[in-house]
Tab-separated table of C-alpha atoms and ligand atoms in Angstrom:
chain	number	residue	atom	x	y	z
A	116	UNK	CA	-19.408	-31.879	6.396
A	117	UNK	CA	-21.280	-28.711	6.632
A	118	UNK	CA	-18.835	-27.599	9.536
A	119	UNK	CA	-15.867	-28.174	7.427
A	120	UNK	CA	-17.541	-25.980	4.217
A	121	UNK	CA	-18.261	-23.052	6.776
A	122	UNK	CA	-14.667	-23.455	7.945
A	123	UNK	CA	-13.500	-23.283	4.623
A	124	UNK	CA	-15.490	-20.138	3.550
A	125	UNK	CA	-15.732	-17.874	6.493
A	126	UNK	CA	-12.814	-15.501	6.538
A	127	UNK	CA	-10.290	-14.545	9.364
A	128	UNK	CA	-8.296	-12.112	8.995
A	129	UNK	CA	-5.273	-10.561	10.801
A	130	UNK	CA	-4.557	-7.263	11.834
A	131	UNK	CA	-1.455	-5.530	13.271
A	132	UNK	CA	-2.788	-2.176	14.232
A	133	UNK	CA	0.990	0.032	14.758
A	134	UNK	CA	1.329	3.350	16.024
A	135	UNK	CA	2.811	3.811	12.494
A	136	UNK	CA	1.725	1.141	10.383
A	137	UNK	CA	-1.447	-1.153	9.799
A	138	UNK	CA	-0.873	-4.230	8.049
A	139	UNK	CA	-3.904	-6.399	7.385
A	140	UNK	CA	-3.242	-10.206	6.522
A	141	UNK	CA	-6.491	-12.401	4.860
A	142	UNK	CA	-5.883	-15.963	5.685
A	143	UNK	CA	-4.635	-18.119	2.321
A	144	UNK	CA	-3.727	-14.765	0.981
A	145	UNK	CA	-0.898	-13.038	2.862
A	146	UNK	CA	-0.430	-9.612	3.556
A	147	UNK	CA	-3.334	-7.678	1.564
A	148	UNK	CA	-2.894	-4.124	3.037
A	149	UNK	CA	0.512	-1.926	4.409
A	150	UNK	CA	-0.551	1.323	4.901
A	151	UNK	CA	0.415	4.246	7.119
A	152	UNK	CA	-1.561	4.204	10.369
A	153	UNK	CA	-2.739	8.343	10.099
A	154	UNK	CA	-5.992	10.055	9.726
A	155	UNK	CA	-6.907	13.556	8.071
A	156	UNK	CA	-9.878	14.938	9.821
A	157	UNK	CA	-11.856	18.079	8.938
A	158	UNK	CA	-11.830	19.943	12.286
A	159	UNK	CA	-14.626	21.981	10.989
A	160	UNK	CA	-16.980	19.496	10.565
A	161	UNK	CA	-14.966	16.332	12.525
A	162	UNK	CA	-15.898	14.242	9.491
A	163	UNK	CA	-12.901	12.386	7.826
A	164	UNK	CA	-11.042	12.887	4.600
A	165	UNK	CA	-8.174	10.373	3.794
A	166	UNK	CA	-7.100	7.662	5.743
A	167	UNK	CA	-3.663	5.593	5.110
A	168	UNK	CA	-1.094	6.367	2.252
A	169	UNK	CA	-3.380	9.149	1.122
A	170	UNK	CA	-3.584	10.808	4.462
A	171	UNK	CA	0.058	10.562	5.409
A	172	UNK	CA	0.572	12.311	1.930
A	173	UNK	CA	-1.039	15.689	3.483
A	174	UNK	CA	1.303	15.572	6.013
A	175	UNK	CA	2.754	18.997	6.383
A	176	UNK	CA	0.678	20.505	3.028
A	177	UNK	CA	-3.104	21.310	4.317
A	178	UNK	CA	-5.006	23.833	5.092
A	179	UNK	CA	-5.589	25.438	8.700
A	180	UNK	CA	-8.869	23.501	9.364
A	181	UNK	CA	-7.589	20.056	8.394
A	182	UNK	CA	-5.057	17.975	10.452
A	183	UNK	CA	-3.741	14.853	9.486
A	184	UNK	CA	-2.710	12.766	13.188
A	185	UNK	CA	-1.660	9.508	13.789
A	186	UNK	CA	-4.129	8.421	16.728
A	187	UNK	CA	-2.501	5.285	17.846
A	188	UNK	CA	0.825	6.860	19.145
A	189	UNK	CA	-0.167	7.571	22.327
A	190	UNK	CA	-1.669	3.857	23.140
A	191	UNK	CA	-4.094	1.733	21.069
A	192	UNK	CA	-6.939	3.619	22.044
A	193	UNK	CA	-6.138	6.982	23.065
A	194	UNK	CA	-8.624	7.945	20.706
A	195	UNK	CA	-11.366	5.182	20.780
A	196	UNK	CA	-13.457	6.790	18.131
A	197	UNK	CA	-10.707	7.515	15.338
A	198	UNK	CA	-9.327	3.353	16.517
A	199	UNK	CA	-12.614	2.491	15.464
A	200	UNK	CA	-12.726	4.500	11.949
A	201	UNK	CA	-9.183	2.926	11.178
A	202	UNK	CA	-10.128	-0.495	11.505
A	203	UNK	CA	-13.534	0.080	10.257
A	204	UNK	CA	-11.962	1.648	6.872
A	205	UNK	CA	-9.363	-1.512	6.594
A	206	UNK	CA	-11.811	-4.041	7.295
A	207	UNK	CA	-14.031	-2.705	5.306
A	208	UNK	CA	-11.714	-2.482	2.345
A	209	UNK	CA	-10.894	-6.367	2.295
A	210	UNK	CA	-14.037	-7.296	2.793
A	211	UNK	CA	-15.219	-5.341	-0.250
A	212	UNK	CA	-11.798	-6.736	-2.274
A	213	UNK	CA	-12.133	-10.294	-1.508
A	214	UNK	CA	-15.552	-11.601	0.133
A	215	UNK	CA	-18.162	-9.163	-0.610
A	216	UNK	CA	-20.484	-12.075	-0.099
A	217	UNK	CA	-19.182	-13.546	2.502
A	218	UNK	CA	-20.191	-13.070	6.144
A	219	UNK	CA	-19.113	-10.193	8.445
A	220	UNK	CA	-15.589	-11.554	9.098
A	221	UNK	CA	-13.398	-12.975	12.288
A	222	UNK	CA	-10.155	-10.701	13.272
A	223	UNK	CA	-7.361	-11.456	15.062
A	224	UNK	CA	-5.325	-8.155	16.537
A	225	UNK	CA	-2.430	-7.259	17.733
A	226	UNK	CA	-2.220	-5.097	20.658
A	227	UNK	CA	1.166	-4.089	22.803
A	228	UNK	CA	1.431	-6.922	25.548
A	229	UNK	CA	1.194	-3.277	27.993
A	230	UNK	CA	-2.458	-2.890	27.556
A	231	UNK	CA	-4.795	-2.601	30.274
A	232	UNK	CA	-8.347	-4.712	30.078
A	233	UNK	CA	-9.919	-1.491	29.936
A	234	UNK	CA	-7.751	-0.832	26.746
A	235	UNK	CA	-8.282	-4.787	25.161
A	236	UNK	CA	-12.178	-4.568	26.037
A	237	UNK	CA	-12.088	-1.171	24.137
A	238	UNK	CA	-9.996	-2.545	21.228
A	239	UNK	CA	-12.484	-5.555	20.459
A	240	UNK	CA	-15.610	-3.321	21.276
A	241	UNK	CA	-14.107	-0.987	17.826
A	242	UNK	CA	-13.291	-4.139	16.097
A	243	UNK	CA	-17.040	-5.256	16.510
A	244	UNK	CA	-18.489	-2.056	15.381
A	245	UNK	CA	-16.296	-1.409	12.507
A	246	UNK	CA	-17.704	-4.538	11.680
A	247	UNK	CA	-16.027	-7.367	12.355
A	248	UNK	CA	-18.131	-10.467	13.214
A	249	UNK	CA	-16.084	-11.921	16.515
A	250	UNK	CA	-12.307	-10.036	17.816
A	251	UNK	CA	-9.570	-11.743	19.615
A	252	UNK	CA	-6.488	-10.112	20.539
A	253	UNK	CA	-2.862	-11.113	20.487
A	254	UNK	CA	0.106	-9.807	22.464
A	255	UNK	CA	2.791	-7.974	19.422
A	256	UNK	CA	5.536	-9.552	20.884
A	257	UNK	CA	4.314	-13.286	20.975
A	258	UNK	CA	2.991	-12.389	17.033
A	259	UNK	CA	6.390	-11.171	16.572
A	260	UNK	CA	8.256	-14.502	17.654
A	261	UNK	CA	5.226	-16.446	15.413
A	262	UNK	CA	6.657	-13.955	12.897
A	263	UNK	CA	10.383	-14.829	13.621
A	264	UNK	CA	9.278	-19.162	13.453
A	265	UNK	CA	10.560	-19.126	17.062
A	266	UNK	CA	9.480	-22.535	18.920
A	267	UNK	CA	6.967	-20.043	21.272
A	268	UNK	CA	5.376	-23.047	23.002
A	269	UNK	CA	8.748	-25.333	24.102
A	270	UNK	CA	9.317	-24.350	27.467
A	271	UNK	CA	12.344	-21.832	26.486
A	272	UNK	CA	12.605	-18.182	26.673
A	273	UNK	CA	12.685	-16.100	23.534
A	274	UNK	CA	13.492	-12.491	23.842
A	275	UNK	CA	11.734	-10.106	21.323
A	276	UNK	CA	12.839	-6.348	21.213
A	277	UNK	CA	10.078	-4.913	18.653
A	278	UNK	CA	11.017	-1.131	18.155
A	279	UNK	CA	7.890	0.771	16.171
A	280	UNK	CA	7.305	3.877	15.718
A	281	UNK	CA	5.569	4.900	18.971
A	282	UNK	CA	6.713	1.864	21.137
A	283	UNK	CA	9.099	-0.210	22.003
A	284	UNK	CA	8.424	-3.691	23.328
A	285	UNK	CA	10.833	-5.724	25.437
A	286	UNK	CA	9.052	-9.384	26.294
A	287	UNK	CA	10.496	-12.634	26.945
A	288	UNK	CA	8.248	-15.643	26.269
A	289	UNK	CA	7.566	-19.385	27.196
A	290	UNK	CA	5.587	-21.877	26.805
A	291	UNK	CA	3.025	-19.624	24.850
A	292	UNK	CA	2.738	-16.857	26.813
A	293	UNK	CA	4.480	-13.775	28.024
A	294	UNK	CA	6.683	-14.102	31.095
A	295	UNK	CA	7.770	-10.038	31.368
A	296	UNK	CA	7.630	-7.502	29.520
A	297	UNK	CA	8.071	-3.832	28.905
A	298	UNK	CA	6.735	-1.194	26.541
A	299	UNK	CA	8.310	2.203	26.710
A	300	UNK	CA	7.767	5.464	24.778
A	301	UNK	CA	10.748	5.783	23.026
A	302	UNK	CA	10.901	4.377	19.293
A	303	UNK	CA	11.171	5.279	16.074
A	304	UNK	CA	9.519	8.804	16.730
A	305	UNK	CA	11.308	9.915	19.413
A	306	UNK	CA	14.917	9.337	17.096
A	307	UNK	CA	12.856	11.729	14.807
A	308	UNK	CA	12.268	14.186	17.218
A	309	UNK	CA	16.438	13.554	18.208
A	310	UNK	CA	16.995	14.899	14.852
A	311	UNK	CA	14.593	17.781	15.118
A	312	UNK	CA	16.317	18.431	18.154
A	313	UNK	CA	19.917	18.179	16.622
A	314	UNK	CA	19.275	20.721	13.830
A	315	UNK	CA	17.996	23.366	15.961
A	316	UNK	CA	20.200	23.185	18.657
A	317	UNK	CA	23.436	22.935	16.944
A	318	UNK	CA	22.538	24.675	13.896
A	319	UNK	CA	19.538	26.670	14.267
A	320	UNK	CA	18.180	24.749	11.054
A	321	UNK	CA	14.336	23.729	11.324
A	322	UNK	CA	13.762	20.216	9.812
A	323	UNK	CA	10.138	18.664	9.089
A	324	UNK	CA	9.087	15.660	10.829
A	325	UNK	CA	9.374	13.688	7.566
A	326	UNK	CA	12.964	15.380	6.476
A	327	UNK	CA	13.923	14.138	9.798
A	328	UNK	CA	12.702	10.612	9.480
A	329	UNK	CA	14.471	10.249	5.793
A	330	UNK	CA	18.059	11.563	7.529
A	331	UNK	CA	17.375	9.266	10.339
A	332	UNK	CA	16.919	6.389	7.713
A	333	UNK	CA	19.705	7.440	5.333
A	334	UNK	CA	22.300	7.887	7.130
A	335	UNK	CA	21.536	7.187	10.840
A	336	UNK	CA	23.303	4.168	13.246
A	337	UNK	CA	23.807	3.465	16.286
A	338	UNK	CA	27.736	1.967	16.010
A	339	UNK	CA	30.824	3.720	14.656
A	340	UNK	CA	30.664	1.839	11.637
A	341	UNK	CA	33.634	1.627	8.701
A	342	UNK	CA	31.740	3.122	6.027
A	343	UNK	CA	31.653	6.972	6.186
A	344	UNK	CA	27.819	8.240	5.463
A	345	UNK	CA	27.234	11.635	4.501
A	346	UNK	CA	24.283	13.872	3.435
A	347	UNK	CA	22.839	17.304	2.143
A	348	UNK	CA	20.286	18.376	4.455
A	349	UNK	CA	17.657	21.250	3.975
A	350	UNK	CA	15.496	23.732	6.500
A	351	UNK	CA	14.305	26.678	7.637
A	352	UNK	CA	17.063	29.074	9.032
A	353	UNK	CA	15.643	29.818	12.393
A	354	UNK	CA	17.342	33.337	12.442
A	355	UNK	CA	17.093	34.330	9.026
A	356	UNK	CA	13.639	32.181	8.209
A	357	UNK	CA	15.217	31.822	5.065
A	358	UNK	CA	15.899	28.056	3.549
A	359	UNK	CA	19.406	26.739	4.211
A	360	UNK	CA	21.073	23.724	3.366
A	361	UNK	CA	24.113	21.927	4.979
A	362	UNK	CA	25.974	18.369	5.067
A	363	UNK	CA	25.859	16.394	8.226
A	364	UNK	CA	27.301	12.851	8.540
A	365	UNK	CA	27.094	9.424	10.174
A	366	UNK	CA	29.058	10.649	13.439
A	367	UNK	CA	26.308	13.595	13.966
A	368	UNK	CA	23.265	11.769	13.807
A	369	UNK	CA	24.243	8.935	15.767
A	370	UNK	CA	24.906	11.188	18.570
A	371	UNK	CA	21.769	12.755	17.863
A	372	UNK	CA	19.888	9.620	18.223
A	373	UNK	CA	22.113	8.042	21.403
A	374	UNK	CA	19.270	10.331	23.400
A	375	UNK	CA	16.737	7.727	22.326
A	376	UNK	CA	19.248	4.969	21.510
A	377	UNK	CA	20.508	4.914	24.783
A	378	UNK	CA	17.187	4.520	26.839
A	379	UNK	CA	15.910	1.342	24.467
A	380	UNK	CA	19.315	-0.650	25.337
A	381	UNK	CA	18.910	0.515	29.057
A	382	UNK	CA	15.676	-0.903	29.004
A	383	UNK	CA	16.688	-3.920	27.475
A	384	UNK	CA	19.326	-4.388	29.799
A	385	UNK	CA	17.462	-4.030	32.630
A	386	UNK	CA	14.850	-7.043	31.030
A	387	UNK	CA	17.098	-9.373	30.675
A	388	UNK	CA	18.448	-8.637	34.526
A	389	UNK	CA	15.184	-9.475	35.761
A	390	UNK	CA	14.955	-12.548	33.741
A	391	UNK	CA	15.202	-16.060	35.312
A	392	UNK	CA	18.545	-17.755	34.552
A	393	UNK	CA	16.785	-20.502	33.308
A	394	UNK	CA	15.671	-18.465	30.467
A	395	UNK	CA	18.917	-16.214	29.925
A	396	UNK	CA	20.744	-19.546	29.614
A	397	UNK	CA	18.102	-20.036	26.700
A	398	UNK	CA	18.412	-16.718	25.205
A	399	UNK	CA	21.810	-16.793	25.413
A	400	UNK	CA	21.645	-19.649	22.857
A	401	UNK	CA	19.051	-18.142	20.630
A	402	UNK	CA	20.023	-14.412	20.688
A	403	UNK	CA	17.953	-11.266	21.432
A	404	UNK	CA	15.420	-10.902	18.216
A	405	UNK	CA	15.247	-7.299	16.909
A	406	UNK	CA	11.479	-6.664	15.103
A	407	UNK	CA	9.678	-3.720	13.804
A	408	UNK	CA	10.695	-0.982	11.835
A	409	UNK	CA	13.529	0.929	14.261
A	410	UNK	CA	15.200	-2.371	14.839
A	411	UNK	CA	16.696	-1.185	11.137
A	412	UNK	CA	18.978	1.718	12.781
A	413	UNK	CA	22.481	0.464	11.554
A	414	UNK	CA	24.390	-1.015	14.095
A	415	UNK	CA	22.002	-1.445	16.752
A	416	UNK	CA	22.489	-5.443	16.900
A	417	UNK	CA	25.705	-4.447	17.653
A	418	UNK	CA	25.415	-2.299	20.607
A	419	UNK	CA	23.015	-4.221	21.376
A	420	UNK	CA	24.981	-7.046	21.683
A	421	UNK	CA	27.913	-5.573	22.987
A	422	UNK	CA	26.007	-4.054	26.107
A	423	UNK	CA	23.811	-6.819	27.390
A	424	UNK	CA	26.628	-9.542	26.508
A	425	UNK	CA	24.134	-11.780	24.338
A	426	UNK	CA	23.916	-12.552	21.052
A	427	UNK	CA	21.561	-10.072	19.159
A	428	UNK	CA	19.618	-11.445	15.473
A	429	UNK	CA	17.683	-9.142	13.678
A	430	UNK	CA	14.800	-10.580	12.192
A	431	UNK	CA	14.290	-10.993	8.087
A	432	UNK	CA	11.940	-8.058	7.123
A	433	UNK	CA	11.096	-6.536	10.692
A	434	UNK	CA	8.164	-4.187	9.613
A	435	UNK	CA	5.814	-7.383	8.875
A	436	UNK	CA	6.796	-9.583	11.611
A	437	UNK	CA	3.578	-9.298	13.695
A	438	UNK	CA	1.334	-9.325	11.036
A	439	UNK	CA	3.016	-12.554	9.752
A	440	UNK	CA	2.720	-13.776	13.053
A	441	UNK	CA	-0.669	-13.405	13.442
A	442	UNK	CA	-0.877	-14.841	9.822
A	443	UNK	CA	1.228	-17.666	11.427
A	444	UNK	CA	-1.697	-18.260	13.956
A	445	UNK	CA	-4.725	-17.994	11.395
A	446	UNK	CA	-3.099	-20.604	9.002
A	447	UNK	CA	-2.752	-22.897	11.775
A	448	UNK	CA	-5.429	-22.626	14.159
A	449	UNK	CA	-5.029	-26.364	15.456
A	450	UNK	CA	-1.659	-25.838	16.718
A	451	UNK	CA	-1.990	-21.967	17.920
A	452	UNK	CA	-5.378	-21.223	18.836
A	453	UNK	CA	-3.804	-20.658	22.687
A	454	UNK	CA	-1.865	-17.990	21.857
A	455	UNK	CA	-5.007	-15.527	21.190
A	456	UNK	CA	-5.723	-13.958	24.548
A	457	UNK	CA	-8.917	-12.483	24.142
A	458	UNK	CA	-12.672	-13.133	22.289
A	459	UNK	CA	-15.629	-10.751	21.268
A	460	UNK	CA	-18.227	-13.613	21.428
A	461	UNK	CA	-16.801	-17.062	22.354
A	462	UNK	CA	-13.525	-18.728	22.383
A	463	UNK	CA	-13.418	-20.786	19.883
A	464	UNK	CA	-11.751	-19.184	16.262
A	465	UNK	CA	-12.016	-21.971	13.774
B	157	ADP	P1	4.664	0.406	14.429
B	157	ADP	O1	4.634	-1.063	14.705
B	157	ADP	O2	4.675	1.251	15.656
B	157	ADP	O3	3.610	0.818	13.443
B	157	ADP	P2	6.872	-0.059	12.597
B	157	ADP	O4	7.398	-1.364	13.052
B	157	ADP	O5	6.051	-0.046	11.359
B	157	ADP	O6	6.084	0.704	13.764
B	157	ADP	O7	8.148	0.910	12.437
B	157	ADP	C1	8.006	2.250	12.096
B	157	ADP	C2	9.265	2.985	12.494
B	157	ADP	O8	10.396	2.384	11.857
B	157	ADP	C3	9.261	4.434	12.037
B	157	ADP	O9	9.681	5.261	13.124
B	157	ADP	C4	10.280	4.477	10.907
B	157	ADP	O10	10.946	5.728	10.819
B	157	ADP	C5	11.235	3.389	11.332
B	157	ADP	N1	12.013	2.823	10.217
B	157	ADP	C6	11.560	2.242	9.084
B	157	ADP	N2	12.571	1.860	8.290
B	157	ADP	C7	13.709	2.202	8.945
B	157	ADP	C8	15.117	2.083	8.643
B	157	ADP	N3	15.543	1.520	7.513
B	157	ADP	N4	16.004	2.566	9.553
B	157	ADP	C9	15.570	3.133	10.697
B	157	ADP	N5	14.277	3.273	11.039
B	157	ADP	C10	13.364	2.821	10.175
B	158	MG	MG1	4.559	-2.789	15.496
């Protein structure tokens, strides 16, 4: 009796911790938080100012002595201190919202299935200090096929290509766990950076990172596809250092982004070489499921597709597939306890 009143009022909550985007799901409530995964720090003092939306809003407007960085794109815990701060503000936040009286609370978090122990240990050490009561970790891609209600534990291979905004992930999975996987370098970001790259070379135009990102959005693909897409663009005239607008189109920035384009599908292709037939047969069935936010490039299901010769589903709303997934597993602990690979205290998350 009392076990089953503690189980009803202690809180778990979910967390998918992205090199561009922290989601935060509170069991029996959904997604409670979606913000932007960037700090502003004072380098005078080291103290910081903004975290989230209102931090990603400086981007490009402050001062010399304060930069705004996203600390997760180089790995989970490149920066172990900032990691903590993040998750320290967020858990903090919906604890405050929704159980101020409540105990310290339980989080589940997703971390790239690439992670060393070092790296996991280091991830639930921050989770504990930022104040969470017990941390157990779950592999993005398996929370992504949660996310996608694919049948994780039959003894069938799923294939989840999760493309963020500092990683890709290429894993296939069975049988509740992760039988290979791959996390590369090259996401979201880097097709920025393509268009940064595009502008200067060809046109001696300098673009901001997020002037890049909204072209890349707008009007970028990775197919030839029917519809002609055009835009205005504006920049810096790197000879004159005056601003300069021009129009670019759909052709232009797909080649721009092939650079990036190009190495994901490699990858991919190469994944599903090394993959038992066993499981291709089984993929080949289900199709290749595209998550995360630069899964949304136009047309990349298709090459996709086309190139590794399998079908290729993109998943309904990609950017909250791993925190749904990990909402997935805190709704029904019974079933999917097994999935969480790693615990602060114990093992038990009830
Ligand atoms: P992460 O899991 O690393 O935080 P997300 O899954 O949130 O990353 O995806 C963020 C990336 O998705 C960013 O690089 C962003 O530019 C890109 N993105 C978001 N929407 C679109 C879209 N409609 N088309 C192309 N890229 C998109
Ligand atoms: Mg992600």
């Amino acid at each position: 009796m009392l076990n089953k009143l503690f189980g009803k009022i202690s809180h778990n909550i979910g967390i998918d911790l992205g090199t561009a985007n922290t989601l935060v799901y509170v069991k029996e409530k959904g997604i409670v938080i979606n913000e932007p995964s960037v700090v502003a720090v004072n380098k005078r003092t080291g103290q910081i100012l903004a975290i989230g939306k209102e931090a990603k809003e400086m981007v490009g407007k402050t001062p010399g002595h304060i930069i705004v960085s996203r600390p997760l794109v180089g790995g989970v815990v490149s920066d172990f201190e900032t990691t903590e701060q993040i998750l320290s503000y967020f858990i903090e936040k919906v604890h405050k919202d929704s159980f101020a009286l409540l105990p310290r609370p339980r989080v589940a978090i997703g971390i790239p299935s690439g992670v060393t122990e070092v790296e996991k240990r280091a991830v639930i050490d921050a989770a504990i200090s930022a104040g969470a009561r017990e941390a157990f970790l779950i592999d993005e891609p398996m929370a992504a096929a949660i996310g996608a209600r694919l049948p994780v534990q039959e003894p069938a291979g799923n294939m989840i290509v999760d493309i963020g905004g500092g990683t890709t992930e290429v894993a296939i999975i069975s049988l509740g766990g992760v039988v290979t996987s791959r996390s590369l370098r090259v996401a979201g970001d880097k097709m920025n950076e393509d268009v940064i790259h595009f502008a200067r070379d060809k046109y001696n135009l300098l673009l901001g990172e997020r002037t890049a990102e909204n072209i890349k959005i707008a009007i970028g693909s990775a197919y030839k596809m029917n519809d002609r897409l055009e835009m205005i663009i504006r920049g810096i005239d790197l000879i004159s250092g005056l601003p300069k607008e021009m129009e670019v189109n759909d052709d232009q920035i797909r080649e721009a982004l092939f650079r990036s384009i190009k190495v994901i599908v490699n990858n991919i292709k190469s994944a599903v070489e090394e993959t038992p037939p066993e499981l291709v047969s089984d993929i080949m069935q289900k199709g290749i499921i595209l998550a995360g936010g630069g899964g949304l490039i136009r047309g990349l299901d298709k090459l996709i597709a086309e190139q590794t010769e399998m079908p290729v589903r993109r998943m309904e709303d990609p950017l909250t597939a791993v925190v749904r997934g990990i909402g997935a597993v805190l709704e029904n602990l019974d079933e999917l306890s097994d999935v969480l690979i790693e615990s602060g205290e114990d093992k038990k998350l009830r």
